[in-house]
Structure formats: C-alpha cells, structure tokens
Amino acid sequence: MTQERFTGSFTQQEPIPESGIEAALAVLRHGRLHRYNTAPGELAEAALLEEEFAALTGAKYCLAVASGGYALGCALRAVGMRAGERVLTNAFTLAPVPGAIAAAGGRPVFVEVTDDLVLDFAHLEEQARATGARLLMLSHMRGHLCDMEALVALCARLGVTIIEDCAHTMGAAWNGVPSGRHGLIGCYSMQTYKHINAGEGGFLISDDAEVMARAILLSGSYMLYARHRAAPPPEVFEAIRLETPNVSGRMDNLRAAILRPQLPLLAGRVARWAALYRVLEAGLEQTPGLRLIPRPAAESWVGSSFQFSLPGWSDTRIGAFLARCGARGVELKWFGADQPVAFTSRYDHWHYAEPTPLPQTDRVLKGLIDMRLPLTFTEADAAQIARIIRAEALAVGQAEEAALAAEARAVRLPD
Ligand SMILES: *Cc1c(COP(=O)(O)O)cnc(C)c1O
C-alpha cells in the first residue's frame, strides 16, 4: 500500500491582490515613495492606510511603521520605558518580542505559560510583585488569547500597563472586542507570514493622544506630523516634539499601497482560516497521546497556525514522529528542540535576557508542535494533513510498543 503524501508548501502565501499590484505600480510610476513626499493636495497612501486600520479596529489613532518588531520597541519608548527597566512578557513568544524590549533598553522578565499556551496569571502577579515591573508586553503568541477581561483587571490592580503584541491576532477578538484594543497600545505585523502581507510592516493603535503623538515623533515624522490623519491634533505634539528623539522607522507609500486593498479582505481570510483550523481539529480529535489546545468560547481567533501537544513523549519519540511526518510532506515545528531552528527559538535560547527557571513553560514547550496554515491550502489539504499526523502519531506509538516488547523478550531470553 502506498502512503499518501502531502505536496503543498507550508510557506506559500497567497499573491498580492491585483488591486494592490495596481496601487503599487501607481506609486512606483509617480515616485513619491516617502510618506511625507506628497504633491499639493495629495493624501499619502501611508496616512490613508492608518486611517483605514484605525476604523477597522475602532481605535482613535494608528501609526504604520517599518515592522512589527519596530512597533513593539516604539510602543515601549512611547509609554516612557526607562533604561534598564524590567518588562514582563510571555516566556512562549517569538524572538523579536524580547528583542524589541532589549533594543529599547529594557530587560525582559519572562512569565510562565499554561498548557493552553496563554500567560499564567498567578505567575504574572508573582513576577510583577517580585520585580516591581510596570509594563507588560503581552504576546498573543500563535493567536492564543488569554482571558482579556481578567487580565485587564489584574493589571489594573498591579499598576501594570499592557502593550499587546498582536502579530498573530490581527482580526481576532475577545468577547467581540478586537485584539489590540484591551491594552494601552496594540501592535501588529504585516510581515509575509502574518494576516496581511507587505513583506515587512507594522502598526501601533491606541486611544491615548500623548502616547500616540510620542510614537509618531519617535517613528521619524520630523515636524511633518500634521500630515497624519489617524493622529492627535498638532497641539498634543507641541509639548513633546523637542524632547522626543527620532528613531527612524517609517512605513512607506509603496507598502501602504499594497496593504490598503488587503484590509477589506481580512474578515474573509479569517473565515477561511477558521474553516481550515476546524478541519484539522476534527481530523486530530481523539488521537491517542495527542492533545489539542482548547479554545475558550469568548475567543474568536485567526487560525493562521495550528498547535497541538504530545505530553510526556520522549525526545526520541517526538523526533521520530517529526521525521515521519516530514517524509510525508507535513512540515512541523517543535518548540522542545535543544537548538533553535529557523524561526523557532525558545526563551532559554535568548542569552541576553536574565536566566529564569520556568519549569511549567519548559514542560509545555517540550511537547509543543506547531504548524503554519497558509491560505493556499484547501480544506481537503487540511484533512489530508490531519490524516497523516494522526497515522504517524499512532505508528510511532506502535513502533515504540513493539521495541519495548522486543526488549522485554531479549531480557527474558537467557532463561
Ligand atoms: C512576527 C512577529 C513579531 C515581529 O514582527 P516583524 O514584523 O517580523 O518584526 C512579533 N511578535 C510575534 C509573535 C511575531 O510572530
């Protein structure tokens, strides 16, 4: 019997919509790529993009910048993080998150994550009290939202300001409130593998006028901030414009032009991701040894990636499982590997941060498997991927049992 093999590409995103290509060509043809380089009466693509993303999320203000990581660092500076200040953040996140904290001069303090891949509130409280940290860089890693109302209440009690890393939650919501709207600032990424694609790019949103004015000045607005549209009025800038450094990291009109036509497509993409996610989930339900991550009823998430765990599996068994899935075209990533691979690294690989023992996170990440879910996949693809994963999880289990039985026989042989 020949085994089925998946032939799709886990890194192939959809093309840029034709309207985005046309808009990009128009910018290339007129040549005014810098956001403040506008003809008389012209509105820059970057300014329009900000206005449209603010409307989409219901935020008062929005700033588009060079990358998601830049947005995070800019947010920390905009809220007045001091040099050497400790910043709480999820131990399960992507390298640019602690990287942004370090680049802005802060020191990451990692907080344990739960089996359901969200921040552990008890440990958050413990770390906040132990360090006196005033800032939380909350990473909605792989799109998992914690109980946002409970978190907001806890942080208010602790005097901790929340900055949200929504790189994986653009289009997600908690009890109907868009992700990024619970914290003082929400940050997003428009890097190719996220939910709208300009290659690179980031957003900050906020309702706080002074914080946003600071962010705009920081991003490199010079004295041209009045050309922004989703921005506070010029008088808010007056008081701070000479004391705020220019940490150049602007969005340009070319990428803004590519992004604007994608905003109205976001809701449709989220629905398609949900369908793929559901097919995978259904196909993997009740697979022995494999735990699916439960999703709370209040969470509406974006299924641009899929996680499951293999609790208690040995490294060799997980290694064999990954190799067998890989041989059948199913590319899985493992957060438990000793060495960082490609995009996947872990808190204890980031040696510039203070070492913290995090036994719970260690256990969670040891068995955590992660998969990209690009929208070039169909529901039939998702069903096939689930069949392969399920079959190989079972096969590895059987192979291990057979090996143990053989070992037991070998031990008995001398009698
Ligand atoms: C991608 C990503 C970022 C950073 O975004 P860039 O645009 O690549 O700088 C931050 N946090 C998470 C969780 C990410 O996945």
Tab-separated table of C-alpha atoms and ligand atoms in Angstrom:
chain	number	residue	atom	x	y	z
A	1	MET	CA	0.000	0.000	0.000
A	2	THR	CA	1.449	3.368	-0.960
A	3	GLN	CA	1.096	6.020	1.678
A	4	GLU	CA	-0.482	9.354	0.819
A	5	ARG	CA	1.931	12.281	0.791
A	6	PHE	CA	1.133	15.979	1.125
A	7	THR	CA	2.701	18.085	-1.641
A	8	GLY	CA	1.643	21.641	-0.716
A	9	SER	CA	4.042	24.323	0.545
A	10	PHE	CA	3.752	25.449	4.161
A	11	THR	CA	5.455	28.746	3.306
A	12	GLN	CA	3.451	29.734	0.221
A	13	GLN	CA	1.126	32.643	0.937
A	14	GLU	CA	-1.474	33.983	-1.454
A	15	PRO	CA	-0.388	36.548	-4.045
A	16	ILE	CA	-0.977	40.267	-3.540
A	17	PRO	CA	-4.465	41.112	-4.877
A	18	GLU	CA	-4.489	42.743	-8.333
A	19	SER	CA	-5.808	45.992	-6.836
A	20	GLY	CA	-2.742	46.065	-4.560
A	21	ILE	CA	-0.425	45.469	-7.505
A	22	GLU	CA	-2.116	48.306	-9.447
A	23	ALA	CA	-1.845	50.655	-6.466
A	24	ALA	CA	1.825	49.747	-6.004
A	25	LEU	CA	2.518	50.417	-9.680
A	26	ALA	CA	0.867	53.827	-9.393
A	27	VAL	CA	3.213	54.718	-6.516
A	28	LEU	CA	6.216	53.438	-8.460
A	29	ARG	CA	5.151	55.481	-11.502
A	30	HIS	CA	4.850	58.771	-9.600
A	31	GLY	CA	7.914	58.026	-7.497
A	32	ARG	CA	6.739	59.614	-4.232
A	33	LEU	CA	7.508	56.610	-2.037
A	34	HIS	CA	8.421	58.514	1.124
A	35	ARG	CA	5.292	59.090	3.167
A	36	TYR	CA	5.870	62.827	3.551
A	37	ASN	CA	6.664	63.293	-0.145
A	38	THR	CA	3.239	64.329	-1.407
A	39	ALA	CA	2.058	66.520	-4.278
A	40	PRO	CA	-0.103	69.542	-3.321
A	41	GLY	CA	-3.458	68.270	-2.071
A	42	GLU	CA	-2.351	64.618	-2.243
A	43	LEU	CA	-3.025	62.261	0.660
A	44	ALA	CA	-0.207	59.769	1.230
A	45	GLU	CA	-1.013	56.056	0.960
A	46	ALA	CA	0.588	55.599	4.416
A	47	ALA	CA	-1.722	58.185	6.019
A	48	LEU	CA	-4.788	56.626	4.373
A	49	LEU	CA	-3.732	53.149	5.463
A	50	GLU	CA	-3.516	54.344	9.083
A	51	GLU	CA	-6.915	55.947	8.881
A	52	GLU	CA	-8.429	52.752	7.476
A	53	PHE	CA	-6.807	50.450	10.038
A	54	ALA	CA	-7.946	52.736	12.883
A	55	ALA	CA	-11.504	52.478	11.540
A	56	LEU	CA	-11.226	48.697	11.228
A	57	THR	CA	-10.172	48.253	14.859
A	58	GLY	CA	-12.188	51.129	16.324
A	59	ALA	CA	-9.048	52.841	17.621
A	60	LYS	CA	-8.781	56.630	17.722
A	61	TYR	CA	-5.211	56.650	16.456
A	62	CYS	CA	-2.998	54.492	14.284
A	63	LEU	CA	0.621	54.664	13.168
A	64	ALA	CA	2.141	52.489	10.442
A	65	VAL	CA	5.838	51.643	10.824
A	66	ALA	CA	8.630	49.584	9.278
A	67	SER	CA	7.989	46.265	11.073
A	68	GLY	CA	6.126	44.559	13.887
A	69	GLY	CA	9.272	44.459	15.977
A	70	TYR	CA	9.746	48.192	15.430
A	71	ALA	CA	6.142	48.772	16.569
A	72	LEU	CA	6.857	46.927	19.847
A	73	GLY	CA	10.011	48.918	20.581
A	74	CYS	CA	8.324	52.169	19.616
A	75	ALA	CA	5.416	51.357	21.949
A	76	LEU	CA	7.791	50.818	24.885
A	77	ARG	CA	9.544	54.118	24.232
A	78	ALA	CA	6.220	55.905	23.738
A	79	VAL	CA	4.969	54.850	27.182
A	80	GLY	CA	8.195	56.102	28.735
A	81	MET	CA	10.081	52.902	29.496
A	82	ARG	CA	13.271	53.827	31.334
A	83	ALA	CA	16.752	52.462	30.553
A	84	GLY	CA	17.267	49.098	32.253
A	85	GLU	CA	13.617	48.851	33.235
A	86	ARG	CA	12.147	45.369	33.553
A	87	VAL	CA	9.337	44.432	31.197
A	88	LEU	CA	7.117	41.415	31.807
A	89	THR	CA	6.485	39.212	28.786
A	90	ASN	CA	5.318	35.699	27.905
A	91	ALA	CA	8.013	33.039	28.048
A	92	PHE	CA	6.357	31.500	24.973
A	93	THR	CA	6.792	34.082	22.236
A	94	LEU	CA	8.845	34.849	19.148
A	95	ALA	CA	12.411	36.187	19.290
A	96	PRO	CA	11.528	39.756	18.103
A	97	VAL	CA	9.465	40.326	21.271
A	98	PRO	CA	12.251	40.069	23.875
A	99	GLY	CA	14.473	41.527	21.130
A	100	ALA	CA	12.328	44.670	20.957
A	101	ILE	CA	12.450	45.015	24.755
A	102	ALA	CA	16.237	44.678	24.736
A	103	ALA	CA	16.665	47.039	21.765
A	104	ALA	CA	14.643	49.735	23.540
A	105	GLY	CA	16.942	49.358	26.569
A	106	GLY	CA	14.642	47.235	28.718
A	107	ARG	CA	15.144	43.870	30.377
A	108	PRO	CA	12.688	41.070	29.607
A	109	VAL	CA	11.186	39.246	32.592
A	110	PHE	CA	9.581	36.026	31.437
A	111	VAL	CA	6.234	34.818	32.721
A	112	GLU	CA	5.171	31.164	32.657
A	113	VAL	CA	2.619	29.997	30.106
A	114	THR	CA	-0.153	27.492	30.698
A	115	ASP	CA	-0.882	24.221	28.906
A	116	ASP	CA	-3.314	26.244	26.799
A	117	LEU	CA	-0.415	28.489	25.667
A	118	VAL	CA	-1.500	31.683	27.408
A	119	LEU	CA	0.019	33.763	30.193
A	120	ASP	CA	-0.158	32.193	33.658
A	121	PHE	CA	-1.878	34.893	35.759
A	122	ALA	CA	-0.600	33.623	39.111
A	123	HIS	CA	2.995	33.747	37.874
A	124	LEU	CA	2.390	37.142	36.260
A	125	GLU	CA	1.328	38.511	39.639
A	126	GLU	CA	4.297	36.885	41.347
A	127	GLN	CA	6.790	38.286	38.820
A	128	ALA	CA	5.172	41.735	38.866
A	129	ARG	CA	5.435	41.885	42.656
A	130	ALA	CA	8.960	40.460	42.748
A	131	THR	CA	10.366	42.873	40.148
A	132	GLY	CA	8.110	45.904	40.552
A	133	ALA	CA	7.671	45.914	36.763
A	134	ARG	CA	5.176	48.489	35.468
A	135	LEU	CA	4.938	47.189	31.922
A	136	LEU	CA	3.626	44.004	30.337
A	137	MET	CA	4.425	43.180	26.731
A	138	LEU	CA	1.625	40.697	26.205
A	139	SER	CA	2.331	38.383	23.292
A	140	HIS	CA	-0.723	36.651	21.837
A	141	MET	CA	1.671	34.006	20.584
A	142	ARG	CA	0.275	31.827	17.790
A	143	GLY	CA	-3.061	33.570	18.206
A	144	HIS	CA	-3.985	32.285	21.670
A	145	LEU	CA	-5.818	34.943	23.683
A	146	CYS	CA	-5.885	34.771	27.458
A	147	ASP	CA	-8.977	35.897	29.395
A	148	MET	CA	-8.583	39.550	28.477
A	149	GLU	CA	-11.106	40.949	30.945
A	150	ALA	CA	-9.445	39.102	33.816
A	151	LEU	CA	-6.011	40.237	32.659
A	152	VAL	CA	-7.046	43.878	32.365
A	153	ALA	CA	-8.498	43.734	35.906
A	154	LEU	CA	-5.367	42.037	37.290
A	155	CYS	CA	-3.009	44.519	35.626
A	156	ALA	CA	-5.085	47.459	36.864
A	157	ARG	CA	-4.729	46.068	40.378
A	158	LEU	CA	-0.971	45.589	39.928
A	159	GLY	CA	-0.449	49.009	38.309
A	160	VAL	CA	0.891	47.322	35.162
A	161	THR	CA	0.372	48.874	31.718
A	162	ILE	CA	-0.411	46.434	28.902
A	163	ILE	CA	1.112	46.655	25.436
A	164	GLU	CA	-0.302	43.967	23.149
A	165	ASP	CA	1.756	42.085	20.576
A	166	CYS	CA	-0.955	41.184	18.056
A	167	ALA	CA	1.345	39.779	15.372
A	168	HIS	CA	-0.831	36.642	15.314
A	169	THR	CA	-4.170	38.183	16.288
A	170	MET	CA	-4.928	40.796	13.641
A	171	GLY	CA	-8.619	40.042	13.002
A	172	ALA	CA	-9.124	38.167	16.291
A	173	ALA	CA	-11.366	39.280	19.176
A	174	TRP	CA	-12.156	38.516	22.821
A	175	ASN	CA	-15.879	38.779	23.605
A	176	GLY	CA	-16.246	40.833	20.456
A	177	VAL	CA	-13.520	43.364	21.324
A	178	PRO	CA	-10.783	43.338	18.647
A	179	SER	CA	-7.405	42.054	19.802
A	180	GLY	CA	-5.195	45.066	20.386
A	181	ARG	CA	-7.959	47.147	21.971
A	182	HIS	CA	-7.587	45.976	25.580
A	183	GLY	CA	-4.108	47.317	26.223
A	184	LEU	CA	-2.880	50.914	26.103
A	185	ILE	CA	-1.291	50.100	22.722
A	186	GLY	CA	-1.857	47.282	20.249
A	187	CYS	CA	0.990	46.337	17.891
A	188	TYR	CA	0.707	44.334	14.657
A	189	SER	CA	2.966	42.942	11.954
A	190	MET	CA	2.431	42.918	8.183
A	191	GLN	CA	5.325	40.589	7.519
A	192	THR	CA	4.604	38.000	4.806
A	193	TYR	CA	3.579	35.194	7.178
A	194	LYS	CA	1.054	37.258	9.139
A	195	HIS	CA	-2.515	38.186	8.152
A	196	ILE	CA	-1.949	40.955	5.647
A	197	ASN	CA	1.236	40.966	3.624
A	198	ALA	CA	3.600	43.745	2.606
A	199	GLY	CA	6.793	41.754	3.113
A	200	GLU	CA	7.512	43.868	6.191
A	201	GLY	CA	5.497	46.417	8.152
A	202	GLY	CA	3.861	47.161	11.482
A	203	PHE	CA	1.048	49.122	13.130
A	204	LEU	CA	0.500	50.698	16.533
A	205	ILE	CA	-3.027	51.610	17.604
A	206	SER	CA	-4.106	53.497	20.727
A	207	ASP	CA	-6.755	55.829	22.121
A	208	ASP	CA	-4.157	57.755	24.136
A	209	ALA	CA	-3.307	61.055	22.439
A	210	GLU	CA	0.027	61.725	24.110
A	211	VAL	CA	1.291	58.176	23.713
A	212	MET	CA	0.410	58.234	20.026
A	213	ALA	CA	1.944	61.672	19.446
A	214	ARG	CA	5.140	60.366	21.023
A	215	ALA	CA	5.055	57.227	18.853
A	216	ILE	CA	4.598	59.303	15.695
A	217	LEU	CA	7.534	61.569	16.595
A	218	LEU	CA	9.644	58.541	17.505
A	219	SER	CA	8.850	56.849	14.177
A	220	GLY	CA	10.547	59.707	12.360
A	221	SER	CA	7.844	62.232	11.498
A	222	TYR	CA	10.200	65.240	11.809
A	223	MET	CA	7.877	68.252	12.087
A	224	LEU	CA	5.525	66.824	9.450
A	225	TYR	CA	3.188	65.073	11.899
A	226	ALA	CA	0.263	67.253	10.798
A	227	ARG	CA	0.196	65.163	7.585
A	228	HIS	CA	-1.053	62.169	9.568
A	229	ARG	CA	-4.789	61.580	9.604
A	230	ALA	CA	-5.315	58.969	12.351
A	231	ALA	CA	-3.320	61.170	14.744
A	232	PRO	CA	-3.964	63.523	17.640
A	233	PRO	CA	-4.206	67.272	16.851
A	234	PRO	CA	-0.939	69.263	16.435
A	235	GLU	CA	-1.194	70.876	19.887
A	236	VAL	CA	-0.589	67.474	21.527
A	237	PHE	CA	2.758	67.339	19.691
A	238	GLU	CA	3.773	70.875	20.687
A	239	ALA	CA	4.726	69.994	24.230
A	240	ILE	CA	6.817	66.947	23.379
A	241	ARG	CA	8.203	67.468	19.890
A	242	LEU	CA	11.575	68.793	21.001
A	243	GLU	CA	12.171	66.201	23.693
A	244	THR	CA	11.258	63.119	21.648
A	245	PRO	CA	14.086	61.511	19.662
A	246	ASN	CA	13.620	60.492	16.020
A	247	VAL	CA	14.144	56.711	15.944
A	248	SER	CA	13.541	56.412	12.226
A	249	GLY	CA	11.256	53.509	11.296
A	250	ARG	CA	8.545	54.813	8.987
A	251	MET	CA	6.130	52.995	6.707
A	252	ASP	CA	6.495	53.955	3.035
A	253	ASN	CA	3.803	54.602	0.427
A	254	LEU	CA	4.683	51.542	-1.639
A	255	ARG	CA	3.964	49.068	1.126
A	256	ALA	CA	0.967	51.098	2.267
A	257	ALA	CA	-0.441	50.854	-1.265
A	258	ILE	CA	-0.010	47.067	-1.211
A	259	LEU	CA	-1.697	46.834	2.199
A	260	ARG	CA	-4.735	49.097	1.773
A	261	PRO	CA	-6.671	46.756	-0.548
A	262	GLN	CA	-5.968	43.865	1.842
A	263	LEU	CA	-7.778	45.426	4.802
A	264	PRO	CA	-11.268	44.749	3.398
A	265	LEU	CA	-10.165	41.150	2.694
A	266	LEU	CA	-9.173	40.456	6.298
A	267	ALA	CA	-12.589	39.254	7.529
A	268	GLY	CA	-12.874	36.805	4.624
A	269	ARG	CA	-9.375	35.490	5.304
A	270	VAL	CA	-10.206	34.988	8.963
A	271	ALA	CA	-13.284	32.947	7.975
A	272	ARG	CA	-11.226	30.778	5.604
A	273	TRP	CA	-8.584	30.221	8.285
A	274	ALA	CA	-11.301	29.202	10.726
A	275	ALA	CA	-12.564	26.604	8.249
A	276	LEU	CA	-9.072	25.116	7.753
A	277	TYR	CA	-8.476	25.099	11.507
A	278	ARG	CA	-11.759	23.299	12.192
A	279	VAL	CA	-10.957	20.596	9.635
A	280	LEU	CA	-7.574	19.951	11.239
A	281	GLU	CA	-9.067	19.927	14.705
A	282	ALA	CA	-11.783	17.451	13.676
A	283	GLY	CA	-9.238	15.214	11.949
A	284	LEU	CA	-6.995	15.078	15.011
A	285	GLU	CA	-9.625	14.697	17.709
A	286	GLN	CA	-9.145	11.671	19.950
A	287	THR	CA	-5.746	10.763	18.560
A	288	PRO	CA	-4.100	8.758	21.356
A	289	GLY	CA	-1.248	10.676	23.001
A	290	LEU	CA	-2.042	13.920	21.190
A	291	ARG	CA	-3.594	16.893	22.996
A	292	LEU	CA	-5.462	19.615	21.143
A	293	ILE	CA	-5.412	23.118	22.591
A	294	PRO	CA	-8.917	24.036	23.827
A	295	ARG	CA	-10.269	27.380	22.607
A	296	PRO	CA	-12.452	29.398	25.009
A	297	ALA	CA	-15.947	30.396	23.846
A	298	ALA	CA	-15.094	34.109	24.303
A	299	GLU	CA	-12.182	33.842	21.868
A	300	SER	CA	-12.591	34.378	18.153
A	301	TRP	CA	-9.172	33.546	16.806
A	302	VAL	CA	-7.328	33.542	13.499
A	303	GLY	CA	-6.238	30.029	12.540
A	304	SER	CA	-3.144	31.067	10.606
A	305	SER	CA	-1.228	28.401	12.508
A	306	PHE	CA	-2.119	25.249	14.416
A	307	GLN	CA	-0.627	23.833	17.636
A	308	PHE	CA	-1.002	20.585	19.491
A	309	SER	CA	1.000	18.921	22.198
A	310	LEU	CA	2.461	15.484	22.728
A	311	PRO	CA	2.530	15.472	26.523
A	312	GLY	CA	5.042	13.171	28.136
A	313	TRP	CA	6.573	11.987	24.848
A	314	SER	CA	10.322	11.387	24.919
A	315	ASP	CA	12.590	13.490	22.675
A	316	THR	CA	13.391	10.418	20.573
A	317	ARG	CA	9.750	9.615	20.065
A	318	ILE	CA	8.941	13.209	19.079
A	319	GLY	CA	11.978	13.254	16.777
A	320	ALA	CA	10.801	10.065	15.063
A	321	PHE	CA	7.273	11.459	14.717
A	322	LEU	CA	8.514	14.725	13.160
A	323	ALA	CA	10.781	12.850	10.737
A	324	ARG	CA	7.957	10.541	9.643
A	325	CYS	CA	5.548	13.448	9.121
A	326	GLY	CA	8.273	15.353	7.253
A	327	ALA	CA	8.886	12.361	4.964
A	328	ARG	CA	5.204	12.563	4.034
A	329	GLY	CA	5.352	16.278	3.247
A	330	VAL	CA	3.973	17.566	6.556
A	331	GLU	CA	6.339	20.204	7.910
A	332	LEU	CA	6.009	20.537	11.667
A	333	LYS	CA	7.987	22.695	14.064
A	334	TRP	CA	8.922	21.728	17.584
A	335	PHE	CA	9.416	24.166	20.470
A	336	GLY	CA	11.117	21.499	22.564
A	337	ALA	CA	14.266	21.157	20.442
A	338	ASP	CA	17.568	21.839	22.207
A	339	GLN	CA	18.835	24.116	19.459
A	340	PRO	CA	16.867	26.920	17.796
A	341	VAL	CA	15.835	26.094	14.211
A	342	ALA	CA	14.788	28.654	11.556
A	343	PHE	CA	12.068	30.903	13.094
A	344	THR	CA	11.623	28.639	16.134
A	345	SER	CA	13.565	29.503	19.284
A	346	ARG	CA	12.745	29.472	22.968
A	347	TYR	CA	13.174	31.778	25.955
A	348	ASP	CA	16.254	29.930	27.219
A	349	HIS	CA	17.953	30.452	23.834
A	350	TRP	CA	17.844	34.248	24.347
A	351	HIS	CA	21.006	34.557	26.396
A	352	TYR	CA	20.936	38.354	26.598
A	353	ALA	CA	17.922	38.055	28.929
A	354	GLU	CA	18.298	37.146	32.601
A	355	PRO	CA	18.072	33.389	33.027
A	356	THR	CA	14.846	32.395	34.809
A	357	PRO	CA	13.842	28.887	35.804
A	358	LEU	CA	10.401	28.274	34.277
A	359	PRO	CA	9.571	24.613	34.893
A	360	GLN	CA	5.969	24.868	33.728
A	361	THR	CA	6.878	26.531	30.430
A	362	ASP	CA	9.688	24.007	29.935
A	363	ARG	CA	7.219	21.169	30.281
A	364	VAL	CA	4.682	22.817	27.950
A	365	LEU	CA	7.234	23.625	25.248
A	366	LYS	CA	8.866	20.195	25.496
A	367	GLY	CA	5.826	18.637	23.837
A	368	LEU	CA	4.629	21.557	21.732
A	369	ILE	CA	4.225	21.090	17.977
A	370	ASP	CA	3.465	23.966	15.650
A	371	MET	CA	2.380	24.188	12.045
A	372	ARG	CA	1.784	27.038	9.621
A	373	LEU	CA	-1.542	27.108	7.827
A	374	PRO	CA	-1.230	29.277	4.700
A	375	LEU	CA	-4.407	30.218	2.849
A	376	THR	CA	-3.122	28.497	-0.269
A	377	PHE	CA	-4.241	25.264	1.478
A	378	THR	CA	-7.722	23.921	0.829
A	379	GLU	CA	-9.959	22.149	3.336
A	380	ALA	CA	-9.082	18.904	1.528
A	381	ASP	CA	-5.396	19.697	2.174
A	382	ALA	CA	-6.116	20.271	5.865
A	383	ALA	CA	-7.974	16.954	6.048
A	384	GLN	CA	-5.065	15.141	4.409
A	385	ILE	CA	-2.529	16.777	6.757
A	386	ALA	CA	-4.625	15.678	9.734
A	387	ARG	CA	-4.786	12.082	8.404
A	388	ILE	CA	-1.012	11.976	8.030
A	389	ILE	CA	-0.334	13.414	11.500
A	390	ARG	CA	-2.826	11.042	13.086
A	391	ALA	CA	-1.431	7.997	11.283
A	392	GLU	CA	2.167	8.855	12.206
A	393	ALA	CA	1.310	9.570	15.852
A	394	LEU	CA	-0.259	6.099	16.004
A	395	ALA	CA	2.593	4.476	14.053
A	396	VAL	CA	5.267	5.948	16.338
A	397	GLY	CA	3.334	4.721	19.345
A	398	GLN	CA	3.077	1.217	17.882
A	399	ALA	CA	6.753	1.163	16.886
A	400	GLU	CA	7.682	2.120	20.440
A	401	GLU	CA	5.486	-0.600	21.920
A	402	ALA	CA	6.990	-3.176	19.542
A	403	ALA	CA	10.510	-2.080	20.518
A	404	LEU	CA	9.669	-2.323	24.213
A	405	ALA	CA	8.168	-5.784	23.702
A	406	ALA	CA	11.277	-6.906	21.787
A	407	GLU	CA	13.474	-5.540	24.573
A	408	ALA	CA	11.414	-7.419	27.153
A	409	ARG	CA	11.787	-10.644	25.138
A	410	ALA	CA	15.546	-10.101	24.829
A	411	VAL	CA	15.791	-9.662	28.587
A	412	ARG	CA	13.870	-12.890	29.117
A	413	LEU	CA	15.955	-14.874	26.593
A	414	PRO	CA	18.697	-16.104	28.978
A	415	ASP	CA	16.177	-18.219	30.947
B	1	LIG	C1	6.430	38.262	13.537
B	1	LIG	C2	6.277	38.530	14.957
B	1	LIG	C3	6.696	39.728	15.545
B	1	LIG	C4	7.527	40.756	14.844
B	1	LIG	O1	7.079	41.144	13.630
B	1	LIG	P1	8.089	41.585	12.462
B	1	LIG	O2	7.149	42.347	11.588
B	1	LIG	O3	8.634	40.358	11.834
B	1	LIG	O4	9.132	42.452	13.065
B	1	LIG	C5	6.412	39.933	16.882
B	1	LIG	N1	5.768	39.014	17.614
B	1	LIG	C6	5.394	37.847	17.106
B	1	LIG	C7	4.699	36.865	17.992
B	1	LIG	C8	5.640	37.553	15.771
B	1	LIG	O5	5.283	36.368	15.274
